[in-house]
mmCIF file of C-alpha atoms and ligand atoms in Angstrom:
data_model
loop_
_atom_site.group_PDB
_atom_site.id
_atom_site.type_symbol
_atom_site.label_atom_id
_atom_site.label_comp_id
_atom_site.label_asym_id
_atom_site.label_seq_id
_atom_site.Cartn_x
_atom_site.Cartn_y
_atom_site.Cartn_z
ATOM 1 C CA MET A 1 -0.083 0.297 0.181
ATOM 2 C CA PRO A 2 1.527 3.277 -0.588
ATOM 3 C CA ALA A 3 2.191 5.628 2.274
ATOM 4 C CA ALA A 4 1.194 8.527 2.404
ATOM 5 C CA LEU A 5 2.578 11.424 -0.121
ATOM 6 C CA ASP A 6 5.173 13.256 2.313
ATOM 7 C CA LEU A 7 5.907 16.928 0.523
ATOM 8 C CA ARG A 8 8.291 19.848 3.211
ATOM 9 C CA ILE A 9 8.903 22.948 2.507
ATOM 10 C CA VAL A 10 11.774 25.153 3.744
ATOM 11 C CA ASP A 11 12.447 27.820 3.373
ATOM 12 C CA THR A 12 16.246 28.024 1.743
ATOM 13 C CA ALA A 13 18.278 25.729 0.356
ATOM 14 C CA ALA A 14 21.243 25.139 3.714
ATOM 15 C CA GLU A 15 17.904 24.421 5.429
ATOM 16 C CA LEU A 16 16.723 22.169 2.574
ATOM 17 C CA PHE A 17 20.070 20.145 2.985
ATOM 18 C CA ARG A 18 20.223 19.682 6.582
ATOM 19 C CA SER A 19 17.192 18.389 6.575
ATOM 20 C CA ALA A 20 18.363 15.992 3.749
ATOM 21 C CA ALA A 21 21.018 15.465 5.843
ATOM 22 C CA ARG A 22 19.064 14.189 8.894
ATOM 23 C CA GLU A 23 16.940 12.109 7.447
ATOM 24 C CA PHE A 24 19.798 10.162 5.445
ATOM 25 C CA ALA A 25 21.747 10.013 9.249
ATOM 26 C CA THR A 26 19.017 9.458 11.294
ATOM 27 C CA LEU A 27 17.257 6.616 8.774
ATOM 28 C CA ALA A 28 20.762 5.153 7.910
ATOM 29 C CA GLY A 29 21.076 4.752 11.575
ATOM 30 C CA GLN A 30 17.786 3.253 12.848
ATOM 31 C CA THR A 31 18.237 0.520 9.991
ATOM 32 C CA VAL A 32 21.170 -0.106 10.879
ATOM 33 C CA LYS A 33 19.781 -0.814 14.276
ATOM 34 C CA LYS A 34 17.362 -3.292 12.445
ATOM 35 C CA LYS A 35 19.711 -5.354 9.997
ATOM 36 C CA ASP A 36 22.449 -3.859 10.445
ATOM 37 C CA ARG A 37 24.243 -2.612 7.029
ATOM 38 C CA PHE A 38 22.219 0.391 5.255
ATOM 39 C CA SER A 39 21.382 0.872 1.367
ATOM 40 C CA VAL A 40 21.052 3.437 -0.588
ATOM 41 C CA ALA A 41 21.028 5.139 -4.150
ATOM 42 C CA LEU A 42 22.333 8.370 -5.076
ATOM 43 C CA SER A 43 21.311 10.746 -6.755
ATOM 44 C CA GLY A 44 23.475 13.044 -9.374
ATOM 45 C CA GLY A 45 23.742 16.638 -10.362
ATOM 46 C CA SER A 46 24.557 19.458 -8.888
ATOM 47 C CA THR A 47 21.527 19.546 -6.801
ATOM 48 C CA PRO A 48 22.733 16.927 -4.184
ATOM 49 C CA LYS A 49 25.953 17.667 -4.049
ATOM 50 C CA THR A 50 25.999 19.789 -0.944
ATOM 51 C CA LEU A 51 24.110 17.238 1.034
ATOM 52 C CA TYR A 52 26.862 14.402 -0.195
ATOM 53 C CA THR A 53 29.051 17.666 1.563
ATOM 54 C CA LEU A 54 27.367 18.071 4.296
ATOM 55 C CA LEU A 55 26.920 14.216 4.932
ATOM 56 C CA ALA A 56 31.499 13.789 5.460
ATOM 57 C CA VAL A 57 32.090 16.706 7.184
ATOM 58 C CA GLU A 58 29.460 18.000 9.474
ATOM 59 C CA TYR A 59 27.332 15.060 10.227
ATOM 60 C CA ALA A 60 29.931 12.729 9.368
ATOM 61 C CA LYS A 61 29.878 10.698 13.218
ATOM 62 C CA ALA A 62 25.906 10.538 12.611
ATOM 63 C CA VAL A 63 26.462 8.323 9.358
ATOM 64 C CA PRO A 64 27.285 4.299 9.754
ATOM 65 C CA TRP A 65 29.387 4.605 7.148
ATOM 66 C CA ASP A 66 30.659 0.676 7.691
ATOM 67 C CA GLN A 67 27.258 -0.256 7.293
ATOM 68 C CA THR A 68 25.858 1.988 4.748
ATOM 69 C CA TYR A 69 26.346 0.388 1.511
ATOM 70 C CA PHE A 70 26.045 3.137 -1.605
ATOM 71 C CA PHE A 71 24.898 2.583 -5.460
ATOM 72 C CA PHE A 72 23.615 5.201 -8.120
ATOM 73 C CA GLY A 73 20.580 5.442 -9.718
ATOM 74 C CA ASP A 74 21.909 6.110 -12.346
ATOM 75 C CA GLU A 75 25.734 7.625 -14.505
ATOM 76 C CA ARG A 76 26.408 9.382 -17.203
ATOM 77 C CA SER A 77 28.236 7.133 -20.045
ATOM 78 C CA VAL A 78 31.605 8.495 -19.153
ATOM 79 C CA PRO A 79 34.647 7.567 -16.946
ATOM 80 C CA PRO A 80 34.235 8.089 -13.745
ATOM 81 C CA ASP A 81 36.935 10.618 -13.813
ATOM 82 C CA HIS A 82 35.209 12.944 -16.368
ATOM 83 C CA PRO A 83 33.628 16.472 -15.665
ATOM 84 C CA ASP A 84 30.048 15.190 -15.709
ATOM 85 C CA SER A 85 30.522 11.936 -13.934
ATOM 86 C CA ASN A 86 28.122 11.671 -10.739
ATOM 87 C CA TYR A 87 30.596 8.777 -9.324
ATOM 88 C CA ARG A 88 32.822 11.519 -9.640
ATOM 89 C CA MET A 89 30.654 14.401 -8.267
ATOM 90 C CA VAL A 90 30.253 11.987 -4.882
ATOM 91 C CA ASN A 91 33.848 10.465 -4.310
ATOM 92 C CA GLN A 92 34.774 14.608 -4.057
ATOM 93 C CA ALA A 93 31.940 15.489 -1.919
ATOM 94 C CA MET A 94 31.832 13.135 0.386
ATOM 95 C CA PHE A 95 33.354 9.727 -0.163
ATOM 96 C CA SER A 96 37.022 10.888 -0.118
ATOM 97 C CA LYS A 97 35.729 12.094 2.959
ATOM 98 C CA VAL A 98 34.295 9.809 4.952
ATOM 99 C CA PRO A 99 35.756 6.115 5.862
ATOM 100 C CA SER A 100 33.818 4.521 3.918
ATOM 101 C CA PRO A 101 35.525 0.713 2.699
ATOM 102 C CA PRO A 102 36.245 0.197 -0.854
ATOM 103 C CA ASP A 103 33.657 -2.483 -1.284
ATOM 104 C CA ASN A 104 30.602 -1.024 0.452
ATOM 105 C CA ILE A 105 30.640 1.989 -2.748
ATOM 106 C CA PHE A 106 29.157 0.146 -5.647
ATOM 107 C CA ARG A 107 29.726 2.340 -9.169
ATOM 108 C CA ILE A 108 28.513 2.172 -12.465
ATOM 109 C CA TYR A 109 31.412 0.932 -14.703
ATOM 110 C CA SER A 110 30.108 3.723 -16.941
ATOM 111 C CA GLU A 111 33.671 3.594 -18.871
ATOM 112 C CA LYS A 112 32.533 0.309 -20.505
ATOM 113 C CA ASP A 113 29.909 0.096 -23.693
ATOM 114 C CA PRO A 114 26.922 1.172 -21.836
ATOM 115 C CA ALA A 115 25.346 -1.276 -22.223
ATOM 116 C CA VAL A 116 28.218 -3.706 -20.329
ATOM 117 C CA ALA A 117 27.662 -1.669 -18.052
ATOM 118 C CA ALA A 118 24.637 -1.690 -17.879
ATOM 119 C CA ARG A 119 24.010 -5.732 -17.506
ATOM 120 C CA GLU A 120 26.776 -5.453 -15.297
ATOM 121 C CA TYR A 121 25.192 -3.059 -12.085
ATOM 122 C CA GLU A 122 21.797 -4.810 -12.924
ATOM 123 C CA GLU A 123 24.507 -8.195 -11.745
ATOM 124 C CA THR A 124 26.132 -6.144 -9.170
ATOM 125 C CA LEU A 125 22.436 -6.032 -7.778
ATOM 126 C CA ARG A 126 21.476 -9.500 -8.187
ATOM 127 C CA SER A 127 24.572 -10.546 -5.466
ATOM 128 C CA TYR A 128 24.001 -7.682 -3.045
ATOM 129 C CA PHE A 129 20.377 -7.755 -2.332
ATOM 130 C CA ARG A 130 20.387 -12.443 -3.161
ATOM 131 C CA LEU A 131 18.490 -11.954 -5.410
ATOM 132 C CA SER A 132 16.351 -14.705 -7.302
ATOM 133 C CA ALA A 133 14.564 -14.510 -11.017
ATOM 134 C CA GLY A 134 12.214 -12.357 -11.034
ATOM 135 C CA GLN A 135 12.685 -10.747 -7.661
ATOM 136 C CA LEU A 136 13.649 -6.435 -7.165
ATOM 137 C CA PRO A 137 16.284 -4.765 -4.697
ATOM 138 C CA ARG A 138 14.140 -2.984 -2.176
ATOM 139 C CA PHE A 139 16.875 -0.320 -1.160
ATOM 140 C CA ASP A 140 16.030 1.290 1.743
ATOM 141 C CA LEU A 141 16.370 4.845 -0.042
ATOM 142 C CA ILE A 142 16.249 6.275 -3.533
ATOM 143 C CA LEU A 143 17.297 9.858 -3.722
ATOM 144 C CA LEU A 144 16.473 11.286 -6.808
ATOM 145 C CA GLY A 145 16.418 14.933 -8.184
ATOM 146 C CA ILE A 146 14.058 16.343 -11.290
ATOM 147 C CA GLY A 147 15.435 18.096 -14.199
ATOM 148 C CA PRO A 148 13.907 20.592 -16.073
ATOM 149 C CA ASP A 149 11.981 17.791 -18.463
ATOM 150 C CA GLY A 150 10.089 16.549 -15.626
ATOM 151 C CA HIS A 151 13.034 13.303 -15.472
ATOM 152 C CA THR A 152 14.963 11.832 -13.005
ATOM 153 C CA ALA A 153 17.704 8.930 -12.776
ATOM 154 C CA SER A 154 18.236 8.767 -16.676
ATOM 155 C CA LEU A 155 14.545 8.340 -16.850
ATOM 156 C CA PHE A 156 13.925 10.501 -19.426
ATOM 157 C CA PRO A 157 10.657 12.310 -21.512
ATOM 158 C CA ASN A 158 9.705 10.431 -24.380
ATOM 159 C CA SER A 159 12.881 7.682 -23.666
ATOM 160 C CA ALA A 160 13.086 4.019 -24.204
ATOM 161 C CA ALA A 161 13.400 2.989 -20.501
ATOM 162 C CA LEU A 162 10.229 4.583 -19.273
ATOM 163 C CA ASN A 163 8.725 1.488 -20.295
ATOM 164 C CA GLU A 164 11.390 -1.475 -18.674
ATOM 165 C CA ILE A 165 8.703 -3.477 -16.490
ATOM 166 C CA GLU A 166 11.585 -6.179 -16.458
ATOM 167 C CA ARG A 167 15.042 -5.617 -15.983
ATOM 168 C CA LEU A 168 16.442 -3.542 -13.056
ATOM 169 C CA VAL A 169 18.790 -1.198 -14.813
ATOM 170 C CA VAL A 170 19.276 -0.165 -18.328
ATOM 171 C CA ALA A 171 21.330 2.350 -21.153
ATOM 172 C CA ASN A 172 18.765 4.226 -22.700
ATOM 173 C CA TRP A 173 19.189 6.488 -25.271
ATOM 174 C CA VAL A 174 18.533 10.343 -24.269
ATOM 175 C CA GLU A 175 17.366 11.652 -27.790
ATOM 176 C CA LYS A 176 18.551 15.101 -26.101
ATOM 177 C CA PHE A 177 21.738 14.828 -25.516
ATOM 178 C CA LYS A 178 23.063 11.994 -27.744
ATOM 179 C CA THR A 179 23.900 9.527 -25.620
ATOM 180 C CA TYR A 180 23.210 7.216 -23.622
ATOM 181 C CA ARG A 181 23.293 6.666 -19.748
ATOM 182 C CA ILE A 182 22.887 4.200 -17.720
ATOM 183 C CA THR A 183 19.720 4.153 -15.146
ATOM 184 C CA LEU A 184 17.872 2.430 -12.166
ATOM 185 C CA THR A 185 14.345 1.134 -14.054
ATOM 186 C CA PHE A 186 10.380 2.536 -12.728
ATOM 187 C CA PRO A 187 10.765 -0.832 -11.493
ATOM 188 C CA VAL A 188 13.104 -0.579 -8.876
ATOM 189 C CA LEU A 189 12.736 3.094 -7.715
ATOM 190 C CA ASN A 190 8.739 1.981 -6.989
ATOM 191 C CA HIS A 191 9.970 -1.383 -4.505
ATOM 192 C CA ALA A 192 11.680 0.639 -2.646
ATOM 193 C CA ALA A 193 11.239 1.603 1.050
ATOM 194 C CA ASN A 194 12.051 5.202 1.014
ATOM 195 C CA VAL A 195 12.077 7.310 -2.032
ATOM 196 C CA MET A 196 13.554 11.359 -1.468
ATOM 197 C CA PHE A 197 13.158 13.891 -4.358
ATOM 198 C CA LEU A 198 15.362 16.954 -3.019
ATOM 199 C CA VAL A 199 13.922 19.949 -5.402
ATOM 200 C CA SER A 200 16.130 23.882 -4.727
ATOM 201 C CA GLY A 201 15.895 26.612 -6.812
ATOM 202 C CA ALA A 202 13.500 29.387 -8.331
ATOM 203 C CA ASP A 203 14.332 27.391 -11.699
ATOM 204 C CA LYS A 204 12.210 24.343 -10.466
ATOM 205 C CA ALA A 205 9.234 25.660 -9.660
ATOM 206 C CA GLY A 206 7.591 25.952 -12.882
ATOM 207 C CA ILE A 207 8.249 21.948 -13.411
ATOM 208 C CA LEU A 208 7.499 20.668 -9.774
ATOM 209 C CA HIS A 209 3.952 22.658 -10.202
ATOM 210 C CA GLU A 210 3.747 20.784 -13.094
ATOM 211 C CA VAL A 211 5.040 17.102 -11.374
ATOM 212 C CA LEU A 212 3.341 17.758 -8.666
ATOM 213 C CA GLN A 213 -0.375 19.318 -9.816
ATOM 214 C CA ASN A 214 -0.147 18.012 -13.066
ATOM 215 C CA PRO A 215 -1.708 15.155 -12.861
ATOM 216 C CA LYS A 216 -2.206 15.404 -17.055
ATOM 217 C CA ALA A 217 0.923 16.055 -17.775
ATOM 218 C CA ASN A 218 2.983 12.399 -18.111
ATOM 219 C CA LEU A 219 5.604 13.397 -16.803
ATOM 220 C CA PRO A 220 8.908 10.940 -15.972
ATOM 221 C CA SER A 221 9.180 12.286 -12.314
ATOM 222 C CA GLN A 222 4.593 11.442 -11.630
ATOM 223 C CA LYS A 223 5.490 7.699 -12.788
ATOM 224 C CA VAL A 224 7.706 7.848 -9.422
ATOM 225 C CA ARG A 225 5.137 6.022 -7.093
ATOM 226 C CA PRO A 226 7.144 3.856 -4.018
ATOM 227 C CA GLU A 227 4.210 0.869 -4.176
ATOM 228 C CA ASP A 228 4.985 -0.135 -0.227
ATOM 229 C CA GLY A 229 7.401 2.734 0.657
ATOM 230 C CA GLN A 230 7.394 6.188 2.348
ATOM 231 C CA LEU A 231 8.289 8.923 -1.313
ATOM 232 C CA THR A 232 9.210 12.393 0.793
ATOM 233 C CA TRP A 233 8.933 15.656 -1.372
ATOM 234 C CA LEU A 234 12.132 18.017 0.509
ATOM 235 C CA ILE A 235 11.331 21.091 -1.694
ATOM 236 C CA ASP A 236 13.059 24.570 -1.143
ATOM 237 C CA ARG A 237 10.319 28.003 -0.947
ATOM 238 C CA PRO A 238 12.370 28.863 -4.663
ATOM 239 C CA ALA A 239 11.548 25.993 -5.777
ATOM 240 C CA ALA A 240 7.782 25.385 -4.195
ATOM 241 C CA SER A 241 6.826 29.035 -5.728
ATOM 242 C CA ALA A 242 5.035 27.661 -8.600
ATOM 243 C CA LEU A 243 2.925 25.074 -6.285
ATOM 244 C CA SER A 244 -0.580 26.447 -4.869
ATOM 245 C CA ARG A 245 -2.315 26.362 -1.691
HETATM 246 C C1 LIG B 301 21.922 13.337 -13.024
HETATM 247 C C2 LIG B 301 20.681 12.615 -11.752
HETATM 248 C C3 LIG B 301 19.446 13.157 -12.394
HETATM 249 C C4 LIG B 301 19.484 14.984 -11.858
HETATM 250 C C5 LIG B 301 18.491 16.317 -12.937
HETATM 251 C C6 LIG B 301 18.599 17.607 -11.655
HETATM 252 O O1 LIG B 301 22.370 12.392 -13.755
HETATM 253 O O2 LIG B 301 22.117 13.967 -13.642
HETATM 254 O O3 LIG B 301 20.642 11.806 -12.055
HETATM 255 O O4 LIG B 301 18.156 12.911 -12.469
HETATM 256 O O5 LIG B 301 18.755 15.220 -11.015
HETATM 257 O O6 LIG B 301 18.912 16.251 -14.132
HETATM 258 O O7 LIG B 301 19.809 17.750 -11.849
HETATM 259 P P1 LIG B 301 20.377 19.162 -10.993
HETATM 260 O O8 LIG B 301 20.422 18.345 -9.724
HETATM 261 O O9 LIG B 301 21.732 19.052 -11.732
HETATM 262 O O10 LIG B 301 19.228 19.900 -11.203
#
């Protein structure tokens, strides 16, 4: 049964990232107490960078790094040291500053052929979550952002991955960027225990209004509805400025 939609609007970007860091650390601690490990799929792009830096510095003592396992919601089809690499962004902001055991970090091998990288990442998920055929991984937390066109992860409007219901990870051709991206699919996103969108800045106000208040918009971010999990939208006031009460 989907949990209620949890929409939290905070005044500033600084408060947004602090709330997200607090939420992350609390959930990680609670989950580790229950099952000794916490699995999280990280979002890329620019928004979450501040969160990752906060976790690595101010919240470093609150995160059970030894029992936290990091995955990625998506990755660009570039090497891990490329400026566009999500792994590179997270490594600079967080991994390089925290005592995460290297075996706790599962990056997408995006320097490989996209289809190969997707298949290998799918195997990584199957192995970590000990999945049998047809089973879905249940992440404790998936962090997501929202793009100006309503995409999330690398599930872009009019892209083939939107219709994927079998695979866990696919190489998705993104026409607007003329490139492949590797992405988790909706079945995986919607099987998570917790999904948290982080949305910051006035430039996201228009698309956020469409996603949250125009059911006819038919945007990828609207298809994230965990069937048995908590969906949280953490939004700052500039990003929320087009939402009607
Ligand atoms: C990526 C992300 C993508 C991102 C949105 C928002 O790889 O870029 O996974 O889905 O969350 O594009 O990006 P910004 O945070 O940079 O606005």
